[in-house]
Tab-separated table of C-alpha atoms in Angstrom:
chain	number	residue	atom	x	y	z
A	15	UNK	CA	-23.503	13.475	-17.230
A	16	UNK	CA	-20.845	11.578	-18.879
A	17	UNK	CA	-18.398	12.068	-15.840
A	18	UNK	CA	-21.420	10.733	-13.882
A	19	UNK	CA	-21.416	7.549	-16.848
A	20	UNK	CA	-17.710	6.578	-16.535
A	21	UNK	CA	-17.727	6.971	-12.617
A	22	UNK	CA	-20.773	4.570	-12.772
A	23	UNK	CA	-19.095	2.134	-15.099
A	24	UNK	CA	-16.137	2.092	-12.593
A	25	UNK	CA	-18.116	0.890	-9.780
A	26	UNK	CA	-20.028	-1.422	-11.530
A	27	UNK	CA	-16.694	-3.351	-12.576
A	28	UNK	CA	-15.597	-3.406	-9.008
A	29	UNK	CA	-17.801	-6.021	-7.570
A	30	UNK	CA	-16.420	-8.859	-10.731
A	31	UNK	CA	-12.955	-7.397	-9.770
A	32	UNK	CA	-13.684	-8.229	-6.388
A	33	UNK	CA	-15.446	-11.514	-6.864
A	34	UNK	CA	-12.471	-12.271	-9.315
A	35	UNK	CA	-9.607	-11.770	-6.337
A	36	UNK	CA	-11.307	-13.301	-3.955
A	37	UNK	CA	-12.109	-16.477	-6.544
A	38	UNK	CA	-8.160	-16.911	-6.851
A	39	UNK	CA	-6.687	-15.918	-3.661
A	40	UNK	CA	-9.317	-18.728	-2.338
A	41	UNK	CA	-8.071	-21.559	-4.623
A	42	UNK	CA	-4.190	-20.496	-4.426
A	43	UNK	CA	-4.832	-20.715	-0.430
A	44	UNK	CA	-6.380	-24.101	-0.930
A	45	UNK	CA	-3.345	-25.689	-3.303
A	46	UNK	CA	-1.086	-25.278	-0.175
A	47	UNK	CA	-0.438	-28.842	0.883
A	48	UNK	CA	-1.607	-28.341	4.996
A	49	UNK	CA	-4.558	-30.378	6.458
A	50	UNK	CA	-6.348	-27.528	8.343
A	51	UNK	CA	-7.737	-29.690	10.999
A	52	UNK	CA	-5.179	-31.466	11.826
A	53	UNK	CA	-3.468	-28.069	12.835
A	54	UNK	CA	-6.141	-27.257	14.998
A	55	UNK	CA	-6.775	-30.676	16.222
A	56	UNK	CA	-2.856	-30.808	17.089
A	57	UNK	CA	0.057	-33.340	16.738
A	58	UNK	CA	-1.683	-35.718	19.488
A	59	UNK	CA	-5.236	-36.479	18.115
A	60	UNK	CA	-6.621	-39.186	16.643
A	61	UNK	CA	-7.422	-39.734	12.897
A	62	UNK	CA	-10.819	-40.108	14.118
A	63	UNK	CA	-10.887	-36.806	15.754
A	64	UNK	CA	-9.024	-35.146	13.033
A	65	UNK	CA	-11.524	-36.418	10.696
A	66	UNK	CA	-14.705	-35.055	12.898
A	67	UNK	CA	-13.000	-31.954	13.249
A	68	UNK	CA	-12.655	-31.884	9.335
A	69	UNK	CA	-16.436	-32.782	8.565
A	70	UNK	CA	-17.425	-30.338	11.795
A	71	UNK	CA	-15.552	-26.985	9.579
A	72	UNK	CA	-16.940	-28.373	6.443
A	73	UNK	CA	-13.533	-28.779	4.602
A	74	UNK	CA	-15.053	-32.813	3.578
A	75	UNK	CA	-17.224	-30.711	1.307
A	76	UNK	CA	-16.003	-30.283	-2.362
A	77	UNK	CA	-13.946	-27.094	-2.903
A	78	UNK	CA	-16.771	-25.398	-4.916
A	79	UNK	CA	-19.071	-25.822	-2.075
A	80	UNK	CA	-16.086	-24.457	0.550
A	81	UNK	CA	-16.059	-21.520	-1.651
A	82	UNK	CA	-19.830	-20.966	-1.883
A	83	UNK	CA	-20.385	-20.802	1.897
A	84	UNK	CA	-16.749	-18.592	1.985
A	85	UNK	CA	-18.192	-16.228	-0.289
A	86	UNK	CA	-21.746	-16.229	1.651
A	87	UNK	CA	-20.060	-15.836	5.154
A	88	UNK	CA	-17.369	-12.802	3.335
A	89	UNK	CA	-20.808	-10.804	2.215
A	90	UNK	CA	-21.431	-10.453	5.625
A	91	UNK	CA	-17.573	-9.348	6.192
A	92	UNK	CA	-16.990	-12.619	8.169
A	93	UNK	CA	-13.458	-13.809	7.340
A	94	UNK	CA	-13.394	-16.870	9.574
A	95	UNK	CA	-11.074	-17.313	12.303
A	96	UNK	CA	-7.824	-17.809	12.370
A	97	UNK	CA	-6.514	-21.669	12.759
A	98	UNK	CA	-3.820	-20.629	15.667
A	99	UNK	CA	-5.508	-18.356	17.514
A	100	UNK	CA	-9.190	-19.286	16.979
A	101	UNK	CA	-9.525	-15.344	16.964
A	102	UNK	CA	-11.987	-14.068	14.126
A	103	UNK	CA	-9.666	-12.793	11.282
A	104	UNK	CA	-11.471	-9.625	10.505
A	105	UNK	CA	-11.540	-8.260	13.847
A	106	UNK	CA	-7.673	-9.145	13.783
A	107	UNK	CA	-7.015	-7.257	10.602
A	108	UNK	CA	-8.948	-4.561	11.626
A	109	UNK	CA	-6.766	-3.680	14.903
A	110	UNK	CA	-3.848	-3.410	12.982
A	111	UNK	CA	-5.384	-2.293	9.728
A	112	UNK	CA	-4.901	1.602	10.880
A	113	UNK	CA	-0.873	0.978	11.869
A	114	UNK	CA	-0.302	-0.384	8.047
A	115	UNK	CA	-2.406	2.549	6.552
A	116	UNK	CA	-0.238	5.099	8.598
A	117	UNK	CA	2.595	3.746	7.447
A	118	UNK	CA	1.536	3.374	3.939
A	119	UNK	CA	0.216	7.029	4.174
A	120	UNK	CA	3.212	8.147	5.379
A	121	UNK	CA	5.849	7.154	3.129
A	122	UNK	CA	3.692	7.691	0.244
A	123	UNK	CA	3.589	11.525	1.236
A	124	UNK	CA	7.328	11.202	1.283
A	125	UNK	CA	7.780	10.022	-1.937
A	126	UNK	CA	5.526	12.485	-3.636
A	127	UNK	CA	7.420	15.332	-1.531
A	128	UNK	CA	10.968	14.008	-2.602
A	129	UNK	CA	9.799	12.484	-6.143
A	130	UNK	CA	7.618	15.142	-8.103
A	131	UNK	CA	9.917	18.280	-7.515
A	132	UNK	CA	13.381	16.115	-8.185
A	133	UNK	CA	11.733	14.772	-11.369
A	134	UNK	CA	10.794	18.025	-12.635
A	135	UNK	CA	14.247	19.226	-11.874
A	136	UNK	CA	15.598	15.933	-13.478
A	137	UNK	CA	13.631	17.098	-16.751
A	138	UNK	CA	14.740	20.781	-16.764
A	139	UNK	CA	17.897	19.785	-16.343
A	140	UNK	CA	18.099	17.143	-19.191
A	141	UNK	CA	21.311	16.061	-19.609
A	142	UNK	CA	23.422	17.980	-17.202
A	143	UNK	CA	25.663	16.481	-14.502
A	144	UNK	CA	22.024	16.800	-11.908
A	145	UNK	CA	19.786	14.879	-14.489
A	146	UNK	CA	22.877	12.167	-14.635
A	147	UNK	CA	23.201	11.825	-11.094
A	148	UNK	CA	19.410	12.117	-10.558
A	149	UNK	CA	18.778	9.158	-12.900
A	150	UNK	CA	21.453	6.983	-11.888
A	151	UNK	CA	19.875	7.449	-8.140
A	152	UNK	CA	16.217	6.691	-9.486
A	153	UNK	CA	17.200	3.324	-10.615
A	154	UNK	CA	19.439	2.395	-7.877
A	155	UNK	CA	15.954	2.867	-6.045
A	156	UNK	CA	14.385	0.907	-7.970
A	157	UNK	CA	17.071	-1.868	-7.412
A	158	UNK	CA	17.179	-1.915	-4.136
A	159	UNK	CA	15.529	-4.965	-2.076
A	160	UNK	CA	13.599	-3.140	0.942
A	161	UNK	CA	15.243	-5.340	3.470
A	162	UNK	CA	18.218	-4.928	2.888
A	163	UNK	CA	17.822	-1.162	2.689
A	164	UNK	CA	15.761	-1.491	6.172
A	165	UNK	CA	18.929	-2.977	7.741
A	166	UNK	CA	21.283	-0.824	6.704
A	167	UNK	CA	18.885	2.167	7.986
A	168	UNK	CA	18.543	0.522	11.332
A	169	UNK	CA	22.494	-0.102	11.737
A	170	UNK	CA	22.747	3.344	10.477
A	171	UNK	CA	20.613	5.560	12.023
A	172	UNK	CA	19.518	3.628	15.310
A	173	UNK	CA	22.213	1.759	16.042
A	174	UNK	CA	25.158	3.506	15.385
A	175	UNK	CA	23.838	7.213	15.691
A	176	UNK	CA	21.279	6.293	18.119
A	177	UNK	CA	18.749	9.041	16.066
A	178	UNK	CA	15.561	6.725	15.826
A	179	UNK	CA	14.409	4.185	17.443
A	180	UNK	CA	15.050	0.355	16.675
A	181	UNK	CA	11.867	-0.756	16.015
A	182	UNK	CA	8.259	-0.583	17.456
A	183	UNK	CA	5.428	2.041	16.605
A	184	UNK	CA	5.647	3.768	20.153
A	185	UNK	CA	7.485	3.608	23.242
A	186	UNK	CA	5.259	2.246	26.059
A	187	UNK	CA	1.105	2.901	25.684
A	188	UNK	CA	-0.378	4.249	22.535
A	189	UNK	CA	-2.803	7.613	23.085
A	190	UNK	CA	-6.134	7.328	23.778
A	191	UNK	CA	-7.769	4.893	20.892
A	192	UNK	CA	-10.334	6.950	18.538
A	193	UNK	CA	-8.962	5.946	14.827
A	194	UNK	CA	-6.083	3.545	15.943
A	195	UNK	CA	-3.851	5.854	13.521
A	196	UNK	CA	-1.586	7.474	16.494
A	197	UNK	CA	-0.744	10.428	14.982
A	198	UNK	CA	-4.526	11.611	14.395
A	199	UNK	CA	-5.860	10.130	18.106
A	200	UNK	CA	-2.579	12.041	19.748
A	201	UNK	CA	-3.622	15.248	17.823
A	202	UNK	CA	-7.324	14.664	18.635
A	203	UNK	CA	-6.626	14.055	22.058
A	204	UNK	CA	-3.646	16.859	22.831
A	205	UNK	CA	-0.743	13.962	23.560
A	206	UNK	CA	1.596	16.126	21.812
A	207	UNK	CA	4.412	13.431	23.952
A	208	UNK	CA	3.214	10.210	22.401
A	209	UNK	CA	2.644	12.413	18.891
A	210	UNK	CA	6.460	13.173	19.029
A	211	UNK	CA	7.052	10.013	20.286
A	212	UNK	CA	4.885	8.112	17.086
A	213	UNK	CA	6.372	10.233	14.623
A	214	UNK	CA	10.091	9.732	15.561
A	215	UNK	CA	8.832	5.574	15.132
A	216	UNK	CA	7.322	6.072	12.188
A	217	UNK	CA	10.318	8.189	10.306
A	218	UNK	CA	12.387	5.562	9.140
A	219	UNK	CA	10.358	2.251	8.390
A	220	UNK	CA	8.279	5.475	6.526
A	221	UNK	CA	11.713	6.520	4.188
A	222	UNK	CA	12.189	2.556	4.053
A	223	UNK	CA	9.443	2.139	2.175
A	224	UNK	CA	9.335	5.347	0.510
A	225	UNK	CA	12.392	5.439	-1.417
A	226	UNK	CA	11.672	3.046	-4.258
A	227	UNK	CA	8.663	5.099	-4.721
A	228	UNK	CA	10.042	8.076	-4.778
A	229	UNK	CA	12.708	6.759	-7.295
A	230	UNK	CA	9.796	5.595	-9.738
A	231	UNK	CA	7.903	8.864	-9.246
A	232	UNK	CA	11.047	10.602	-10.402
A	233	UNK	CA	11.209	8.991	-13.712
A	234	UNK	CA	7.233	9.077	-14.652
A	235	UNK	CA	7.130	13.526	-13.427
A	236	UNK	CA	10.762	13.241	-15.889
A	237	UNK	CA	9.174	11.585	-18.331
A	238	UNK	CA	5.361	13.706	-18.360
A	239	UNK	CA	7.679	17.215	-17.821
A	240	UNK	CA	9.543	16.026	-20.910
A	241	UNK	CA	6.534	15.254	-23.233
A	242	UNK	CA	4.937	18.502	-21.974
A	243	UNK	CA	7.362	21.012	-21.544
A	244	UNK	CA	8.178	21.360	-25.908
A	245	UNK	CA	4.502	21.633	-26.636
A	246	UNK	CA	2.668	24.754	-28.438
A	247	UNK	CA	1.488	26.352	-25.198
A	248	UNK	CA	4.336	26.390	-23.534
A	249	UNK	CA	6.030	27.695	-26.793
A	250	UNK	CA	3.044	30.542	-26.642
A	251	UNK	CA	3.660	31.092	-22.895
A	252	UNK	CA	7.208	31.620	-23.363
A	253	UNK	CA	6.744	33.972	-26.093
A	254	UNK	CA	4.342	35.729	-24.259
A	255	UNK	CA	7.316	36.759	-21.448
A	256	UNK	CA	5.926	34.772	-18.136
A	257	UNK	CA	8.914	33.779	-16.010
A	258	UNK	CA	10.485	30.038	-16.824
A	259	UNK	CA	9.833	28.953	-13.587
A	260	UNK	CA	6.435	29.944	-13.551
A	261	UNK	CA	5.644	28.217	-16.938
A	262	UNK	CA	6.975	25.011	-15.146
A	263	UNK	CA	5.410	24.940	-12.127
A	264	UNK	CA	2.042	26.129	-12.727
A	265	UNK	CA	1.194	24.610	-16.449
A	266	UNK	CA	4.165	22.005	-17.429
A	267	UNK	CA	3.564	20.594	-14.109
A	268	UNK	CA	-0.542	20.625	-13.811
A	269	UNK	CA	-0.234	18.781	-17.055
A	270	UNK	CA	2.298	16.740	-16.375
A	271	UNK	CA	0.918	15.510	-13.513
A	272	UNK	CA	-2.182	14.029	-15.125
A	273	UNK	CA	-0.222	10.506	-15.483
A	274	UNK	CA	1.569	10.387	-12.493
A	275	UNK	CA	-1.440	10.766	-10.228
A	276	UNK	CA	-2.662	7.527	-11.852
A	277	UNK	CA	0.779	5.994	-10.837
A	278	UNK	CA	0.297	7.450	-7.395
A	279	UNK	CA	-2.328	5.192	-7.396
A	280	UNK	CA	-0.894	2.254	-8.513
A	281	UNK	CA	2.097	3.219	-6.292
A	282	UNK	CA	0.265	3.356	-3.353
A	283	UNK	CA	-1.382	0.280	-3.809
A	284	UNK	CA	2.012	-1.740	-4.340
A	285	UNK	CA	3.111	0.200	-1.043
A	286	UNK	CA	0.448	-1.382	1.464
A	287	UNK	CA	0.944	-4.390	-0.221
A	288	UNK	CA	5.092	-4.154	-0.124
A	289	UNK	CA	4.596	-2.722	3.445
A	290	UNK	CA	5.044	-6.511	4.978
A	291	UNK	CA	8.544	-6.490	4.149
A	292	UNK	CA	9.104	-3.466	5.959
A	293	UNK	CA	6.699	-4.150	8.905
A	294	UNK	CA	8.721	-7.356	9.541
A	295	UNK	CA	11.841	-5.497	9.658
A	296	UNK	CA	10.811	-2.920	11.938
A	297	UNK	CA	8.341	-5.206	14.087
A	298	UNK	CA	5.616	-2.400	12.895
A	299	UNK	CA	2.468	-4.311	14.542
A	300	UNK	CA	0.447	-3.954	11.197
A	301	UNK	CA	-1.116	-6.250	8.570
A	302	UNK	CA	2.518	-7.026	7.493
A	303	UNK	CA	3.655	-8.578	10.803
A	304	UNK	CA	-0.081	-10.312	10.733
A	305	UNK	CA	0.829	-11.989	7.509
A	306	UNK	CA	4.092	-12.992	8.326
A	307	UNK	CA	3.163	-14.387	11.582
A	308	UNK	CA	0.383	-16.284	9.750
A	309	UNK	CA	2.650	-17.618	6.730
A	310	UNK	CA	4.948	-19.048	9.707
A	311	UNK	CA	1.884	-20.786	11.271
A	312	UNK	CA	0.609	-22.008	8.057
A	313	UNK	CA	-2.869	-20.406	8.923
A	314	UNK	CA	-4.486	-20.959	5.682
A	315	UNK	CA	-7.485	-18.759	6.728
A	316	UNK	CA	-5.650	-16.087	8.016
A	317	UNK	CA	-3.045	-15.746	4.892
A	318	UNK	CA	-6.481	-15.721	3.182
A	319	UNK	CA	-8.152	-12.918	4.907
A	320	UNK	CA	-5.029	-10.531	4.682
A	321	UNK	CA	-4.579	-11.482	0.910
A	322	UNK	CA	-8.271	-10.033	0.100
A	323	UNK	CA	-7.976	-6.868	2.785
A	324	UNK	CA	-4.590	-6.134	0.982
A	325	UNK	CA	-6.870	-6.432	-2.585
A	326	UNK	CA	-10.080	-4.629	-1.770
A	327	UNK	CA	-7.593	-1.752	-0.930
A	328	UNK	CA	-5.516	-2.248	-3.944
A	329	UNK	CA	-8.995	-2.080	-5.464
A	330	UNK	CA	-10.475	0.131	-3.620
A	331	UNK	CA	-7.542	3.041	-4.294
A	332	UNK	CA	-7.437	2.407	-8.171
A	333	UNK	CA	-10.715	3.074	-8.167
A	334	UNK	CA	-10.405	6.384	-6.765
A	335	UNK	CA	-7.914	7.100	-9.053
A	336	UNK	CA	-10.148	6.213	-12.035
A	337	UNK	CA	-12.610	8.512	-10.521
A	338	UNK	CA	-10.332	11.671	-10.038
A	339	UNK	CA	-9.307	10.978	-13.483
A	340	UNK	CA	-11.942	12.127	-14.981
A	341	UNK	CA	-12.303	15.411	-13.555
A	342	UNK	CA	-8.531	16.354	-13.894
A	343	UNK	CA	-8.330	14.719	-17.697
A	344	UNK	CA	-11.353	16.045	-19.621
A	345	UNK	CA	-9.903	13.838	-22.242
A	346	UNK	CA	-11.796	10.946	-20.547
A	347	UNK	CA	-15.081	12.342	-21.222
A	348	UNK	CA	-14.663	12.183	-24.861
């Protein structure tokens, strides 16, 4: 009953969280000194046209009104459409929504495989010449500007060793559409070519973006193996004979990993978002390249759209994470 309570509580507080995000993003968006309608009018109209184009999208209204009828029209998961193309913006987002989530998916399943087990090591090792060199790599992930480190990949690996592929999510025609995420549809579907094909694309914008987080996931698992690994039932387990690697891996670790899974979270979150960087690097057609294309175009609406997808699912995940929480930490419940 009281996991039921706090799991309650949780959803309850995301609609304000929700309303809150979209209350700022939509006034930030509006501070941005471009005249809507005179983009979409274009360079040759009149002032009189520009102005009946203005009072025609309602953006003569006052800017609480704007963001009454923005919220009213959002409730019904219309986003407006974009100033450039005239395309509605949800529909947009929504076509490449599944290419940024594979991505995203991707290199965060990299960076648990690479970061948990080396920051384990990195805290049963304290101190030696591995935990040095361990550390010292951690934070030169951290420091690391993802562009830069996308560059170097691509000169690297694609253009010197010829091993992956420039750029691009696929060569030629995607596999039959059923999720848009092109390694599910090519399994659903038997393509095993294009599933080859997608996963040698996705391989290095994926370790692009999943280094960093692999480098912070190695100091949190350090720093939970470390607080865990001196404490009384260890001490008990040790005395009791079971096999040091064992004692880590099933009980240091289980416990250990109670914190990092709500930094996987968090991680993840900062991943999709961080993922535009990346996508623009790699021309990855996902929300990334959308936002980019739209900062260039100064589409107001459509910078606005991507800036509340890319928060519900920031959202959205910590959410989840709250929720599983509470059933892996019965110290919540009290």
């Amino acid at each position: 009953m009281r996991r039921l309570e706090i799991v309650l509580s949780r959803l309850v507080w995301f609609v304000p969280t929700l309303f809150g995000l979209v209350f700022v993003v939509f006034f930030i968006s509006n501070v941005v000194p471009t005249d809507p309608a005179r983009i979409i009018a274009g360079e040759n109209a009149t002032e009189a046209q520009v102005q009946a184009l203005r009072e025609d999208l309602g953006l003569d209204q006052p800017l609480p009104v704007q963001f009454a009828r923005y919220v009213g029209d959002l409730a019904t998961g219309d986003l407006g459409r974009s100033l450039y193309t005239q395309r509605a913006i949800s529909e947009d987002l929504l076509n490449r929504l599944p290419a940024t989530l594979e991505l995203t998916i991707a290199a965060m399943l990299i960076a648990i495989g690479l970061g948990v087990p080396l920051g384990v090591i990195s805290a049963v090792r304290r101190n030696s010449m591995i935990d040095q060199i361990l550390r010292v790599l951690s934070v030169s992930g951290l420091a690391v500007a993802s562009f830069w480190l996308a560059m170097e990949l691509q000169m690297f690996f694609s253009t010197r060793l010829g091993w992956t592929p420039l750029n691009g999510r696929i060569a030629g025609w995607g596999p039959d559409e059923i999720t848009g995420f092109y390694v599910v549809d090519s399994i659903l579907t038997g393509d095993w070519a294009s599933l080859g094909d997608t996963l040698h694309h996705l391989l290095l914008p994926a370790i692009t973006l999943a280094l960093p987080a692999a480098a912070t996931l190695v100091r949190f698992t350090r720093a939970g193996v470390l607080e865990v690994i001196n404490s009384n039932f260890v001490l008990y387990e040790r005395a009791m004979g079971l096999p040091a690697s064992l004692i880590v891996w099933k009980y240091v670790l289980r416990n250990a990993l109670i914190s990092t899974v709500t930094q996987i979270g968090l991680i993840f979150g900062a991943l999709f978002a961080g993922a535009v960087v990346v996508e623009a690097v790699f021309d990855w057609p996902g929300l990334g390249t959308y936002a980019v294309q739209s900062i260039l175009q100064s589409d107001t609406k459509a910078i606005l759209g991507f800036s509340i997808v890319v928060g519900v699912v920031f959202i959205g995940v910590n959410l989840l994470v709250d929720i599983v929480h509470t059933f892996i930490d019965p110290r919540t419940l009290k």
